[in-house]
Coordinates of C-alpha atoms in Angstrom, one line a residue:
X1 CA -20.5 -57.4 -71.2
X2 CA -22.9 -54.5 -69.8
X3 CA -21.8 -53.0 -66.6
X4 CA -24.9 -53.3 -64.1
X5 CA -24.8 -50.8 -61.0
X6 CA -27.8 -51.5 -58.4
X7 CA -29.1 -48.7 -56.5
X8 CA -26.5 -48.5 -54.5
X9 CA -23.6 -48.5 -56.8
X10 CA -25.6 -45.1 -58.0
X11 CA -25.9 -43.4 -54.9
X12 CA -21.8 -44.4 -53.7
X13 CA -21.4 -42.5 -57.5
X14 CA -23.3 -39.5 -56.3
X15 CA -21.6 -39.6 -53.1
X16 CA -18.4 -40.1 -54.9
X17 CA -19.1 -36.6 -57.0
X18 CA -19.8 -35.0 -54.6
X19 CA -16.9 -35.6 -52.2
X20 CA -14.4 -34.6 -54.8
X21 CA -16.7 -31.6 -54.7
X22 CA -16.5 -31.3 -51.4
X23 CA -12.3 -31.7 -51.3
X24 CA -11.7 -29.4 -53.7
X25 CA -14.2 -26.3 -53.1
X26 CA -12.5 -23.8 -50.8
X27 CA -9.6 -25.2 -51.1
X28 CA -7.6 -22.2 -49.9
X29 CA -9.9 -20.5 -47.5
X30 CA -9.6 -22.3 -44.3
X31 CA -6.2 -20.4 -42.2
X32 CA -3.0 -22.2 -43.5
X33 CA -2.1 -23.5 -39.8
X34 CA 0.9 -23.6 -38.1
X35 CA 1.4 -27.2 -39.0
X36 CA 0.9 -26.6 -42.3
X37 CA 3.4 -23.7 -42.7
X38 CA 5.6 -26.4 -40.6
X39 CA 5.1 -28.8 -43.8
X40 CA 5.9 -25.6 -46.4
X41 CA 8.6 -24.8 -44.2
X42 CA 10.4 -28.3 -44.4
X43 CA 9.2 -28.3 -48.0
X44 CA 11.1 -25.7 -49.0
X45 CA 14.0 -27.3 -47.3
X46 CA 14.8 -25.0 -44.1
X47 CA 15.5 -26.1 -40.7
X48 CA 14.1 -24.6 -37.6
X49 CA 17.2 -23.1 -36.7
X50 CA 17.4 -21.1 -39.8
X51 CA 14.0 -19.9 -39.6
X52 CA 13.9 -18.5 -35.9
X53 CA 17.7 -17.2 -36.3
X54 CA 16.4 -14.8 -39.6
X55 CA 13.4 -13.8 -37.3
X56 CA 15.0 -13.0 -34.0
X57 CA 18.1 -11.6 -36.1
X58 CA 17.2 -8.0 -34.4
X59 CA 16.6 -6.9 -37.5
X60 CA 13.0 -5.2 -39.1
X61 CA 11.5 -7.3 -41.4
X62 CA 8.6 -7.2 -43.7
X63 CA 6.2 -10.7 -43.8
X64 CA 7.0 -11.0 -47.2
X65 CA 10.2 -11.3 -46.3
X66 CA 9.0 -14.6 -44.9
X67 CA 7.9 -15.9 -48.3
X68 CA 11.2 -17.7 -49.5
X69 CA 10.1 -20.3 -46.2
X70 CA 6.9 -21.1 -47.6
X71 CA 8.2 -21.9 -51.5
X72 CA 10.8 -23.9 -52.8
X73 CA 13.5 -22.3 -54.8
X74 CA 16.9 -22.3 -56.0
X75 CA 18.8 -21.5 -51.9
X76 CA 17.8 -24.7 -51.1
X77 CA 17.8 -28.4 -52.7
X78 CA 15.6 -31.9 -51.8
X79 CA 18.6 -33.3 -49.6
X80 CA 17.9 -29.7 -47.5
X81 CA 14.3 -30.8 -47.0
X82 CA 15.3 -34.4 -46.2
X83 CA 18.3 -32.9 -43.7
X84 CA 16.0 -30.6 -42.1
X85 CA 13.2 -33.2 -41.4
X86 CA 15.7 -35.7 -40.0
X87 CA 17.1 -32.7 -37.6
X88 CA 13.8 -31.3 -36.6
X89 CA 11.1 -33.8 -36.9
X90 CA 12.3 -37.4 -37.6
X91 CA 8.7 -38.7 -36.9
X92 CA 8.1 -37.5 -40.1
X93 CA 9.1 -39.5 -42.8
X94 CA 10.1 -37.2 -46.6
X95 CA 8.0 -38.9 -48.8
X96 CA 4.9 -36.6 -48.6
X97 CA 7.4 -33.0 -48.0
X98 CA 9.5 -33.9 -51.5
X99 CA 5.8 -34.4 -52.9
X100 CA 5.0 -30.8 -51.5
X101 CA 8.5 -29.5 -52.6
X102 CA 8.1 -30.4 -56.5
X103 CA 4.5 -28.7 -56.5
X104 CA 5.8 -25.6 -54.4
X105 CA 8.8 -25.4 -57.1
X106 CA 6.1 -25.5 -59.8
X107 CA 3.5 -22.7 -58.3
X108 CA 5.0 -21.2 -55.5
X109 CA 3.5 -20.4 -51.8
X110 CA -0.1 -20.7 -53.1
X111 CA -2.1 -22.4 -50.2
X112 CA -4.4 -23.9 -53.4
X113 CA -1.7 -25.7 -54.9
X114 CA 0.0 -27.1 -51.6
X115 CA -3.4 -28.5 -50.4
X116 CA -4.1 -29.8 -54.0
X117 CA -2.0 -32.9 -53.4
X118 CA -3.4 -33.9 -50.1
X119 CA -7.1 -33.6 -52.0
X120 CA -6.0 -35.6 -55.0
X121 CA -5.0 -38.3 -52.6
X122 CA -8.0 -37.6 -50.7
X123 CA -10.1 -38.3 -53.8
X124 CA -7.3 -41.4 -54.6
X125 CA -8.7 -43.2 -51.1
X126 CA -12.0 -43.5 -52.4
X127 CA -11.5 -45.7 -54.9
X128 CA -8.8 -48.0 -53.1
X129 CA -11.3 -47.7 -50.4
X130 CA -13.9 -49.7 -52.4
X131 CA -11.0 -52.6 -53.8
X132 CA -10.4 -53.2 -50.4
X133 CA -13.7 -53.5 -48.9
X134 CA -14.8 -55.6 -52.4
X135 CA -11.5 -57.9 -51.7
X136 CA -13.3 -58.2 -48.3
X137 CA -16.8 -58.8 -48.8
X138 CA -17.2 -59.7 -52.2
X139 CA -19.8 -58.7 -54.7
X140 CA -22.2 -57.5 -51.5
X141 CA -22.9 -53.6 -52.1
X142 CA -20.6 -53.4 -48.9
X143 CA -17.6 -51.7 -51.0
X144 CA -20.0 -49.2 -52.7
X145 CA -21.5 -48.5 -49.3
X146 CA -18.1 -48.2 -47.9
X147 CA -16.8 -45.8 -50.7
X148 CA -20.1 -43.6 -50.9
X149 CA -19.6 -42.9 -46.7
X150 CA -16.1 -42.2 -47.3
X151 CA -16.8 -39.6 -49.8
X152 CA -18.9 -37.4 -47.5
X153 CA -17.2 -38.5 -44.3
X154 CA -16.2 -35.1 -42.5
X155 CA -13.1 -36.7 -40.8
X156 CA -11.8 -37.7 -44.2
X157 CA -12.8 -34.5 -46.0
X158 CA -11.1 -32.1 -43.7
X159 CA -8.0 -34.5 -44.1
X160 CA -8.1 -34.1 -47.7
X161 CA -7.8 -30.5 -47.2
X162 CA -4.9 -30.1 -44.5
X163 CA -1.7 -29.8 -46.4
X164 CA 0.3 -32.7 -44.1
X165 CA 0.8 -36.5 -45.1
X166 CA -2.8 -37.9 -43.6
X167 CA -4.7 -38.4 -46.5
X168 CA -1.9 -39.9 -48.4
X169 CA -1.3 -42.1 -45.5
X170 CA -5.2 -43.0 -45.9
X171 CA -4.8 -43.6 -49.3
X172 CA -1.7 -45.9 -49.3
X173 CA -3.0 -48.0 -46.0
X174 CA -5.9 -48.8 -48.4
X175 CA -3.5 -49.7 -50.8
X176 CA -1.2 -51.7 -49.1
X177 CA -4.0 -54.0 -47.3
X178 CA -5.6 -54.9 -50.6
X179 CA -2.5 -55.8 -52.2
X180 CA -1.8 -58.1 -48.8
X181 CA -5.2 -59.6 -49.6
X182 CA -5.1 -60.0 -52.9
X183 CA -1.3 -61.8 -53.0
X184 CA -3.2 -63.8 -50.3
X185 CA -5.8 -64.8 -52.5
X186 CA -3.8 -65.0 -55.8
X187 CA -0.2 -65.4 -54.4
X188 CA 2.8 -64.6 -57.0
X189 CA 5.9 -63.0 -56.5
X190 CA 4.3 -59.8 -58.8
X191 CA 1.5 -59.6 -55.9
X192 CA 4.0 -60.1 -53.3
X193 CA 6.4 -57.4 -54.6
X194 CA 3.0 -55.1 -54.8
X195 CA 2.6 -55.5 -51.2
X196 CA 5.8 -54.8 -50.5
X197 CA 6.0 -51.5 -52.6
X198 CA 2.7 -50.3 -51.1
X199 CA 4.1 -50.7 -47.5
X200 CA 7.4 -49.4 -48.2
X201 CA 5.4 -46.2 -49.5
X202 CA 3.1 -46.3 -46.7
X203 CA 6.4 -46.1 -43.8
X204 CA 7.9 -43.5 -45.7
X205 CA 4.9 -40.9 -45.3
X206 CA 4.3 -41.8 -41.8
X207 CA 6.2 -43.7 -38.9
X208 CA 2.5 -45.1 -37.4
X209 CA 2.0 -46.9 -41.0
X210 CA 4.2 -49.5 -38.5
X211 CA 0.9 -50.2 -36.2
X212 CA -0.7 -51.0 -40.0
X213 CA 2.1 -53.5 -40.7
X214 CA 1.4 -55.0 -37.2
X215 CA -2.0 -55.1 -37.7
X216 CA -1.6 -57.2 -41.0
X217 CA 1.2 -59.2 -39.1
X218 CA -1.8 -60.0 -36.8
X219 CA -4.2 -61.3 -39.7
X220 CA -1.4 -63.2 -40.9
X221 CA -0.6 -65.0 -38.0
X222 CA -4.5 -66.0 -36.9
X223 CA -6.1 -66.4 -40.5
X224 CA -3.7 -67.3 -43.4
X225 CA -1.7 -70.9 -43.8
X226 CA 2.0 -71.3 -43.4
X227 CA 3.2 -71.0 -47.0
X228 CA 1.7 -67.3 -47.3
X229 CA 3.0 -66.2 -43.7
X230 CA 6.2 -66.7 -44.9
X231 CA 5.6 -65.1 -47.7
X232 CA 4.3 -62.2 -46.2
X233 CA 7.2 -62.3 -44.0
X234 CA 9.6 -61.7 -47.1
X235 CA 7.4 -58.9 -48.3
X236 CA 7.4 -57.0 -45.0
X237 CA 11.0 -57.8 -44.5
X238 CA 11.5 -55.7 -47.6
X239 CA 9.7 -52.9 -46.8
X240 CA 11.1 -52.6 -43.0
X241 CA 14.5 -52.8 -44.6
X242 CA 13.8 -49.8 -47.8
X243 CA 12.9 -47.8 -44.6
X244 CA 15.8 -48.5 -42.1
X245 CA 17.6 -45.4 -43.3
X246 CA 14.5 -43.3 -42.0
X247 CA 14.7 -45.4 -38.6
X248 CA 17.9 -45.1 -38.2
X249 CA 17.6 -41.4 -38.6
X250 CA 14.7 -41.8 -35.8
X251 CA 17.1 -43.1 -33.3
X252 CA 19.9 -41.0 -33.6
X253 CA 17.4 -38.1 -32.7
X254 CA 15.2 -39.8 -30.9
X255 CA 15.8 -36.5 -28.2
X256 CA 14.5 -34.3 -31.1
X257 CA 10.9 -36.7 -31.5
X258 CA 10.6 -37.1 -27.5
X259 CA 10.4 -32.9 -27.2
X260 CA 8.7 -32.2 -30.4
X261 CA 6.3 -34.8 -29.2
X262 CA 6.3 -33.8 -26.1
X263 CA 2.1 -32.2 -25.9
X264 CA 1.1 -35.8 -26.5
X265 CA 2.3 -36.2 -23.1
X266 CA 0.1 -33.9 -21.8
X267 CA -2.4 -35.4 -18.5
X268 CA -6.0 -35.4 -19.1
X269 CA -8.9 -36.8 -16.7
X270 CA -10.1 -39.6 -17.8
X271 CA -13.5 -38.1 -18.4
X272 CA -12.2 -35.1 -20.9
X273 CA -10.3 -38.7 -22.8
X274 CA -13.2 -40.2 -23.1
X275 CA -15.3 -37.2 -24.3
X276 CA -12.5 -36.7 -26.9
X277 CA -12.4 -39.9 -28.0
X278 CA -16.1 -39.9 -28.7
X279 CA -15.9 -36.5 -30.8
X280 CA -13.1 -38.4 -32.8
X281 CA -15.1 -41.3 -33.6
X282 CA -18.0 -39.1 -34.6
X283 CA -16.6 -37.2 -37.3
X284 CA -16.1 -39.8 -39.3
X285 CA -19.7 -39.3 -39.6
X286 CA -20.6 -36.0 -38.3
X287 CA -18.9 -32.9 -36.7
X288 CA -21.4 -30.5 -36.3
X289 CA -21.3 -30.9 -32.3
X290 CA -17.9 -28.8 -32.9
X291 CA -20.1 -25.7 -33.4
X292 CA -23.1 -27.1 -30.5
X293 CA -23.5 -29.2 -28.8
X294 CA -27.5 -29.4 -29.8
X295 CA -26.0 -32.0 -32.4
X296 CA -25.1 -34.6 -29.9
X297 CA -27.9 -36.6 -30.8
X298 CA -26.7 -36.9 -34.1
X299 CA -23.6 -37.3 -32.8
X300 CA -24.7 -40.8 -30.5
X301 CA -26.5 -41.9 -33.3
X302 CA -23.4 -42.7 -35.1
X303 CA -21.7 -44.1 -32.6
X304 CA -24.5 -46.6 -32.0
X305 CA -24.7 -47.4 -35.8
X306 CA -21.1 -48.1 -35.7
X307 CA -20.9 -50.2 -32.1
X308 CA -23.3 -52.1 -33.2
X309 CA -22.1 -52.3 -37.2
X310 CA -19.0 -53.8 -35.5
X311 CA -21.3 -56.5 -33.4
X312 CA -22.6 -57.8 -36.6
X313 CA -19.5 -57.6 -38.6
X314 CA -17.5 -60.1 -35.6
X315 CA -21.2 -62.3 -35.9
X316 CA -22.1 -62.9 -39.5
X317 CA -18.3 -61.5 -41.7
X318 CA -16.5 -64.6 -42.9
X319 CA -13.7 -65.2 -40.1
X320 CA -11.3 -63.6 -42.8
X321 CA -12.9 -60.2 -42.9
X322 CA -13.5 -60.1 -39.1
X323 CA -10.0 -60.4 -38.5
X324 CA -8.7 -58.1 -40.7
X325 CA -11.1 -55.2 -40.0
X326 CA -10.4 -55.6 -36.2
X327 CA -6.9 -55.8 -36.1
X328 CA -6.5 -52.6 -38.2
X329 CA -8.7 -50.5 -36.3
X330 CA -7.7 -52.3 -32.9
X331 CA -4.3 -52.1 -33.0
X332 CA -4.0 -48.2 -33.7
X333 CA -6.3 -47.6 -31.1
X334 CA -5.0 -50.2 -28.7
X335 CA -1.4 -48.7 -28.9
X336 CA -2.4 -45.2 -28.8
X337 CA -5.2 -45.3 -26.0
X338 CA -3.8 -48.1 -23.1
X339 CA -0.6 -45.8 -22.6
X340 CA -3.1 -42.9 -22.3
X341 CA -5.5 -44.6 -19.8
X342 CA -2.3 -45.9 -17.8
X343 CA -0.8 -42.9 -17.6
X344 CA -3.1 -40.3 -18.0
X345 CA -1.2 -38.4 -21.1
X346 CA -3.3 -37.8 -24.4
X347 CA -1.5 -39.2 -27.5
X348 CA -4.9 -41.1 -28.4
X349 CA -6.8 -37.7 -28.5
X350 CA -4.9 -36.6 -31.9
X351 CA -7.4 -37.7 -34.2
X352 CA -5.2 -37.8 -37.3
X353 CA -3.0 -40.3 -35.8
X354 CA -6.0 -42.5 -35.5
X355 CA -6.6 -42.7 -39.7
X356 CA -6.6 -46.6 -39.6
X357 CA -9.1 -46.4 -37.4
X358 CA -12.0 -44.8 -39.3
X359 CA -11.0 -46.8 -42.4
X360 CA -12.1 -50.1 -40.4
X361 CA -15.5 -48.6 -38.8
X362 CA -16.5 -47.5 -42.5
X363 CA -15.8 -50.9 -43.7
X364 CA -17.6 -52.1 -40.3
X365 CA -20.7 -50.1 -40.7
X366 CA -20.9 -50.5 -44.9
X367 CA -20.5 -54.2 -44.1
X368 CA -23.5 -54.2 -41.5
X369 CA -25.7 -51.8 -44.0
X370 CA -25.1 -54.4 -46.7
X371 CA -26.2 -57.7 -44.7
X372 CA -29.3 -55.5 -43.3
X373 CA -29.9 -54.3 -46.7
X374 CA -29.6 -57.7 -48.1
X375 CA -32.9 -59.5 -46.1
X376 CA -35.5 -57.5 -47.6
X377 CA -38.4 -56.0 -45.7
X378 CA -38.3 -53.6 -42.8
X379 CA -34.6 -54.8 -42.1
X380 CA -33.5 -53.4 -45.7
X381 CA -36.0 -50.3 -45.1
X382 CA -33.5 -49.3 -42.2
X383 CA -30.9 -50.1 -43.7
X384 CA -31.8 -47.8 -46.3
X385 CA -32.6 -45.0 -43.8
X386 CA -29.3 -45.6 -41.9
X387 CA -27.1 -45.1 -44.8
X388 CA -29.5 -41.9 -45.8
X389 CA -28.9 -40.0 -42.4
X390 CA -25.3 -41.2 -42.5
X391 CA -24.5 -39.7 -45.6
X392 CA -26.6 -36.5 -44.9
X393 CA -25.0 -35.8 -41.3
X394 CA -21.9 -36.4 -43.3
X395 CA -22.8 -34.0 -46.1
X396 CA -24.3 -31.4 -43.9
X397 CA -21.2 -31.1 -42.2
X398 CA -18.6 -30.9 -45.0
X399 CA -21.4 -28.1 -46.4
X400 CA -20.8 -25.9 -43.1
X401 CA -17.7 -26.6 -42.3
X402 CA -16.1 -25.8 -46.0
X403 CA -17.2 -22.4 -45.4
X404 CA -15.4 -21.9 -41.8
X405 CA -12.3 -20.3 -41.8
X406 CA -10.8 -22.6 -39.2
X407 CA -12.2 -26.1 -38.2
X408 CA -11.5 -28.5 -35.5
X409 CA -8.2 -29.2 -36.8
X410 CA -6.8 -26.1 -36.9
X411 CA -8.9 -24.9 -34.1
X412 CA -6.1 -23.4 -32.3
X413 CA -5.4 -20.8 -35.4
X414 CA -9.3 -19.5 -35.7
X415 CA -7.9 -16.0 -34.4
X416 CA -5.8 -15.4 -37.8
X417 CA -8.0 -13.9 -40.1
X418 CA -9.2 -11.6 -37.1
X419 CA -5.4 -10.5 -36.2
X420 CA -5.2 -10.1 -39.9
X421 CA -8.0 -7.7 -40.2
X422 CA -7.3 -5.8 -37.4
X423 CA -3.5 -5.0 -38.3
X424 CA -5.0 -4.0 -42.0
X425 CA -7.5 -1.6 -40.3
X426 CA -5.3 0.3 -38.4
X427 CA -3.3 1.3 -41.4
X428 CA 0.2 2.5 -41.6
X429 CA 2.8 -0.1 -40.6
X430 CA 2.3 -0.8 -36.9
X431 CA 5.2 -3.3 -35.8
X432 CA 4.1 -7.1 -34.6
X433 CA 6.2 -7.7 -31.6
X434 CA 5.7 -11.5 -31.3
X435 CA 5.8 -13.1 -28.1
X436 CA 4.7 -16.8 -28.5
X437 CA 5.5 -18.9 -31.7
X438 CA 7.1 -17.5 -34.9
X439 CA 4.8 -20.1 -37.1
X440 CA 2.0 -17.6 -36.5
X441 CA 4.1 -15.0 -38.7
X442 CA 3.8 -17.5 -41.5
X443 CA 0.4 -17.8 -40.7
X444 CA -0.1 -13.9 -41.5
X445 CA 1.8 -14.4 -44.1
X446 CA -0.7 -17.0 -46.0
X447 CA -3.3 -15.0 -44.6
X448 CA -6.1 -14.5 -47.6
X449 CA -8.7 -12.1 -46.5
X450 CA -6.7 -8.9 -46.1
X451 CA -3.9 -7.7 -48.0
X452 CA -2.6 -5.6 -45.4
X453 CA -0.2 -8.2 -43.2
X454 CA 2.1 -8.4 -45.9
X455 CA 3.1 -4.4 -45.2
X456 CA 3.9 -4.7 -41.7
X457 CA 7.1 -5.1 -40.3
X458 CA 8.2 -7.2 -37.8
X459 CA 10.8 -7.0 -34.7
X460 CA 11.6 -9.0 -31.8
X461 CA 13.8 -6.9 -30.0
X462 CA 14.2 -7.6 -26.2
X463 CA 12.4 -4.0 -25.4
X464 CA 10.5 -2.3 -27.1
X465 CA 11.6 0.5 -29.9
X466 CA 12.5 3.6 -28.7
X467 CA 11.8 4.7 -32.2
X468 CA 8.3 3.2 -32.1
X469 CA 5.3 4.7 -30.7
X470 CA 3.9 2.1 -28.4
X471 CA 0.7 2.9 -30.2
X472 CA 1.8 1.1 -33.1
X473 CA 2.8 -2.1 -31.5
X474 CA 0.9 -5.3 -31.5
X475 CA 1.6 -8.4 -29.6
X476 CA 0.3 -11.6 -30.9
X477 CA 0.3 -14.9 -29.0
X478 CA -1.8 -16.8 -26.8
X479 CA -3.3 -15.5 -23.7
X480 CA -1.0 -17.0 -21.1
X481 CA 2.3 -16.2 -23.3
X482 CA 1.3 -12.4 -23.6
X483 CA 0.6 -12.1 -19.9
X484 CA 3.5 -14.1 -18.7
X485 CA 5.4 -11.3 -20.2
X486 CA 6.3 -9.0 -17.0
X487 CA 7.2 -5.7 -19.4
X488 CA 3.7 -5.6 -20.8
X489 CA 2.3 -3.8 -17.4
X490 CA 0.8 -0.8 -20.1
X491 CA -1.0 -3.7 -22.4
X492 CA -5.0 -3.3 -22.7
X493 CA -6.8 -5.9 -24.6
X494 CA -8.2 -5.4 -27.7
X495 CA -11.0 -7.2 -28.2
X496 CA -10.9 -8.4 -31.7
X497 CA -14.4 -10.2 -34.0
X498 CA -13.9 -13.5 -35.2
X499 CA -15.6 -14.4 -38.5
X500 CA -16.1 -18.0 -37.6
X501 CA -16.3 -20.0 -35.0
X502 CA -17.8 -17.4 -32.9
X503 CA -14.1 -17.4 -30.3
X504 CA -12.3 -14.6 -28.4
X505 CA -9.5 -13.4 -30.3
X506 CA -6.2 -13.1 -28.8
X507 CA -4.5 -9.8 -30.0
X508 CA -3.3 -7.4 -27.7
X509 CA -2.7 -3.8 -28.4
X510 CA -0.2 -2.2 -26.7
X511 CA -1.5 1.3 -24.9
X512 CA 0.7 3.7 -23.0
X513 CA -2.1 3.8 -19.4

């Protein structure tokens, strides 16, 4: 039987190629960020505790000193790393941080290597992307459409390349809603006990893969007949029970997730919500408005394309798909957004908590492509040209952005490589005096433009050393943490070049007036 691909089974290929491209090239040049030296930190199976007690010791210390915290090795053992995310962060699940620990063990604290797994996943989604969206809609060219805007989406691209649990989790939601449709289709206790492996997988990277489950409890409930809801019962059962050890562990330090948690409670206007909400949504398409915001255009373009993707997906999708691609979009962004409009905190604005999400508007939007594509005419003509700019805004901005140092999601870090540079240039061993949080040592630490971090000592002592010439002390923190400090009435700013984003740098020289 010859394999026939249509024109757009060969562009989803060529977009397919060129996102693994895309999530492997520069793999290690964006700053490793402070959540990311969290996850090699819990990787390597060290609490909090342990961390800031060797850094505030009183002691001198070299950054390399730091190094055994970033890599896995023989001081500490997998039921450390699964102790220490229970203590410090039970909203993380292990699954994804034993992943990290085995390739750490293997290659050590090499930022290529610990994003390596997130891109292999990354590249994994595609794929399950396209069974899903084929369970969906068929034979229609939807699932290559789907697939080929995945490849080149910048939201998904930037996941693939952030060494935390988000693209897994994309990968396994995909996953664990095909296998629900296709033991829904062809029911057997094999396909059940799929489904239920795939969710079980899914809770045990991250705690919101519970919205997912709801959202499949929702198609359940409104689609499928009685015999398969209690089926699907019995699958989820299983899966909600492999992962009540985890949930247990939630609740006995449920203080411990309400104050690590605690910035998603921060108050925003309603208008700044909104605006973030609408940056979110674009870069699943496009995020060169991050740099201007000349691209806004682009930016509402997508946005359109996808509003009104999901108007013809709720008018001509069989009742099945229309169900299932709202509830799993809807329910993520339902839960996360009405507590934030209510009460004015931001939870919704973390866009990597919103991964369902873009997974339904590509299915949407591929979906909407297809049926346009599928009339012929001037209707398949734009069609055409909608999937084209899609795919190059998409492409354009993985192109740019793979050659930042820091990108919106590590946007808070894009001072590294500067504070980096400037401690290599003064030479010597100047002493970092760090005022904010110790994550931005192991920041320095992974630090690949300069060589010269890994010389300098470091000392928190609570004045400064007598033994030090104030000339050779550097502060390094955010703005309102340095000048909060009421002992740094000698400090000057030193104003430090960024490489990119053009930002003001926040390293602060210490000057006797």
């Amino acid at each position: 039987m010859r394999l026939r691909l249509n024109a757009w089974d060969w562009a989803a290929i060529a977009l397919v190629l060129c996102g693994v491209i895309l999530r492997l090239d520069h793999l290690d040049w964006k700053v490793y960020n402070s959540d990311e030296t969290t996850t090699s930190l819990r990787a390597a199976g060290w609490s909090e505790a342990a961390f800031h007690g060797f850094v505030g010791d009183g002691r001198r210390h070299r950054l390399a000193d730091l190094v055994p915290f970033q890599a896995a090795r023989n001081q500490t053992t997998a039921a450390d790393t699964v102790a220490a995310l229970a203590h410090d962060e039970p909203q993380h699940p292990p699954l994804f941080f034993l992943l990290e620990r085995a390739v750490s063990a293997a290659a050590g604290p090499s930022i290529w290597w610990q994003r390596a797994a997130p891109a292999v996943f990354g590249i994994l989604m595609l794929p399950l992307l396209w069974l899903l969206a084929r369970e969906l809609f068929g034979r229609s060219p939807a699932a290559a459409i789907a697939a080929g805007l995945a490849a080149v989406s910048p939201y998904h691209v930037v996941l693939s390349q952030y060494a935390r649990q988000y693209s897994l989790w994309a990968a396994l939601i995909c996953l664990s809603s095909f296998t629900l449709l296709r033991a829904l289709r062809r029911p057997s206790a094999l396909a059940w006990s799929y489904y239920a492996a795939a969710t079980a997988l899914s809770l045990w990277t991250f705690t919101f893969s519970l919205y997912v489950l709801a959202a499949h409890a929702i198609y359940v409930l409104f689609v499928v007949e009685r015999r398969a809801k209690v089926a699907w019962l019995v699958a989820a059962a299983v899966a909600v029970v492999s992962f009540a050890p985890w949930l247990v562990a939630i609740a006995r330090n449920w203080g411990t997730v309400i104050h690590t948690t605690a910035w998603l409670g921060s108050a925003l206007p309603p208008k700044i919500l909104l605006g973030k909400w609408a940056f979110n949504l674009g870069t699943v398409f496009f995020d060169l408005d991050y740099l201007s915001l000349k691209f806004l255009p682009m930016v509402a373009f997508a946005l359109m394309v996808a509003a009104l993707s999901c108007v013809a997906l709720i008018r001509w999708a069989p009742r099945n798909a229309t169900w299932f691609v709202l509830a799993l979009g809807g329910t993520i962004a339902v839960g996360l957004a009405a507590p934030d409009f209510v009460a004015g905190t931001s939870r919704s604005t973390a866009a990597r908590y919103l991964v369902p999400l873009p997974i339904a508007l590509e299915l949407a939007t591929a979906f909407a492509i297809a049926c346009f594509a599928a009339v012929g005419g001037l209707r398949s003509a734009l069609a055409a040209a909608t999937f084209t700019l899609l795919a190059a805004g998409g492409l354009a901005s993985c192109i740019v952005s793979g050659q930042a140092r820091s990108w919106w999601i590590s946007s808070n870090e894009r001072t590294i490589p500067a504070v980096s540079a400037a401690l290599e240039a003064r030479g010597g061993a100047p002493l970092i005096v760090y005022v904010a949080t110790d994550n931005y040592l192991l920041e320095l630490v992974h630090d690949p433009l300069a060589s010269g971090p890994a010389a300098f000592e470091i000392h928190r002592p609570a004045r400064w050393p007598g033994d030090v010439a104030l000339a050779d002390v550097y502060l390094i923190g955010k703005s309102p943490d340095v000048a909060a400090d009421v002992s740094l009435a000698r400090v000057r700013r030193l104003e430090i070049p960024v490489y990119f984003p053009t930002q003001d740098a926040t390293v602060t020289g210490v000057r006797q007036s």
